[in-house]
Tab-separated table of N, CA and C in Angstrom:
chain	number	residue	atom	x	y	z
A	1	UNK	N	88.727	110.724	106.585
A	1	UNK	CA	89.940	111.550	106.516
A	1	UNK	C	90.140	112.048	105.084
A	2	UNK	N	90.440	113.210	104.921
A	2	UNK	CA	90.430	114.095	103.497
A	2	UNK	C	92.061	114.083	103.120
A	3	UNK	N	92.559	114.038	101.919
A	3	UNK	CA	93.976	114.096	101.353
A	3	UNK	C	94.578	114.486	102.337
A	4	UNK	N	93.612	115.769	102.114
A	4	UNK	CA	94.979	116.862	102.925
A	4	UNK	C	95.254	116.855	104.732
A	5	UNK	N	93.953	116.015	105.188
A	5	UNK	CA	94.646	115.715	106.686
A	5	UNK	C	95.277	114.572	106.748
A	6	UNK	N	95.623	113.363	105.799
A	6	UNK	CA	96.266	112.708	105.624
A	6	UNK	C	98.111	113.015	105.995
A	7	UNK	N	97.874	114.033	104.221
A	7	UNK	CA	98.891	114.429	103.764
A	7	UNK	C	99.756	115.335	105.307
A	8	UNK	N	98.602	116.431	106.010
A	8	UNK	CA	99.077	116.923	106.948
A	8	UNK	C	99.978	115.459	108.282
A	9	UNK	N	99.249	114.989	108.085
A	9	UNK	CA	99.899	113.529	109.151
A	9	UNK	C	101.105	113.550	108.666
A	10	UNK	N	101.691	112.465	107.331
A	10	UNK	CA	102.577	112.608	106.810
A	10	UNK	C	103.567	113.042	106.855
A	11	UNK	N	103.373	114.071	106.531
A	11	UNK	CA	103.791	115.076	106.856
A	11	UNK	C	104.473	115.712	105.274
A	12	UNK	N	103.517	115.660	103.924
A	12	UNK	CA	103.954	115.762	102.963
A	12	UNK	C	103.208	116.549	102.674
A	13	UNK	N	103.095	116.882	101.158
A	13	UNK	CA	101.790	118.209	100.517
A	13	UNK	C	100.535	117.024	100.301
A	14	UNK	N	99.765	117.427	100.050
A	14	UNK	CA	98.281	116.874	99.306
A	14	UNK	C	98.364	116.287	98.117
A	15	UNK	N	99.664	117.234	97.036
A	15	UNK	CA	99.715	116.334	95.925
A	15	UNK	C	100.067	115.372	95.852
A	16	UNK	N	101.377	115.590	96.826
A	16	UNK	CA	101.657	114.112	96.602
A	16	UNK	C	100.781	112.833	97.242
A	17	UNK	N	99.839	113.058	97.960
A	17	UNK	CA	98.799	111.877	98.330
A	17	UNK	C	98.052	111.618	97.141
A	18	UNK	N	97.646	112.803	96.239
A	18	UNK	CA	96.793	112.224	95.150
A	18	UNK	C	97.364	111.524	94.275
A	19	UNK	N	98.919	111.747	94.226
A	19	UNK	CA	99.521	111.251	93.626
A	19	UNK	C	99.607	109.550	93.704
A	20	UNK	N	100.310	109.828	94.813
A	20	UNK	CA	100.101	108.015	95.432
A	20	UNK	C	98.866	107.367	94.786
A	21	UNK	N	97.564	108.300	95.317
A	21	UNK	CA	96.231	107.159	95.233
A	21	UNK	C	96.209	106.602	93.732
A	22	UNK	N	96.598	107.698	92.927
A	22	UNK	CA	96.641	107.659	91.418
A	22	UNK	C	97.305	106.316	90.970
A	23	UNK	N	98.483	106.364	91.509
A	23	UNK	CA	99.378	105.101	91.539
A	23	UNK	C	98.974	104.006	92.105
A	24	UNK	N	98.294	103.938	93.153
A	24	UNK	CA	97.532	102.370	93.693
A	24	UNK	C	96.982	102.360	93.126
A	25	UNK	N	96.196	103.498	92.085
A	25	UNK	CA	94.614	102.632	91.649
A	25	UNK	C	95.299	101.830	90.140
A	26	UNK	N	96.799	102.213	90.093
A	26	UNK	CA	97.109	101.548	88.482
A	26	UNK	C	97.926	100.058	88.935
A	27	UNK	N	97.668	99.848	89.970
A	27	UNK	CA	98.217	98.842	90.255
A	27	UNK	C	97.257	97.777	90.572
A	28	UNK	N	97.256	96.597	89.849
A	28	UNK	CA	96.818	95.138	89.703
A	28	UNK	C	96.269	95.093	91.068
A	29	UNK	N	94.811	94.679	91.630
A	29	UNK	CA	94.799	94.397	93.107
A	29	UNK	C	93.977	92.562	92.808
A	30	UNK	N	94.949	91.780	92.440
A	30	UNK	CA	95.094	90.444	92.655
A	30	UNK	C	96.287	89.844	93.619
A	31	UNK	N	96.570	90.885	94.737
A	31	UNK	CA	97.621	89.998	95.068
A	31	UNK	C	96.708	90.033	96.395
């Protein structure tokens, strides 16, 4: 699945999915 059929699910734009991913990837994954 590509951003933007994501984003189409969503039902938001594309940026803001890259946005998100941007943001999980700065987040600690020890939990």
């Amino acid at each position: 699945m590509t951003q933007a059929q994501l984003a189409q699910k969503l039902g938001v734009s594309d940026k803001s999915v890259s946005k998100w991913e941007r943001r999980l990837r700065l987040l600690p994954r020890n939990t």
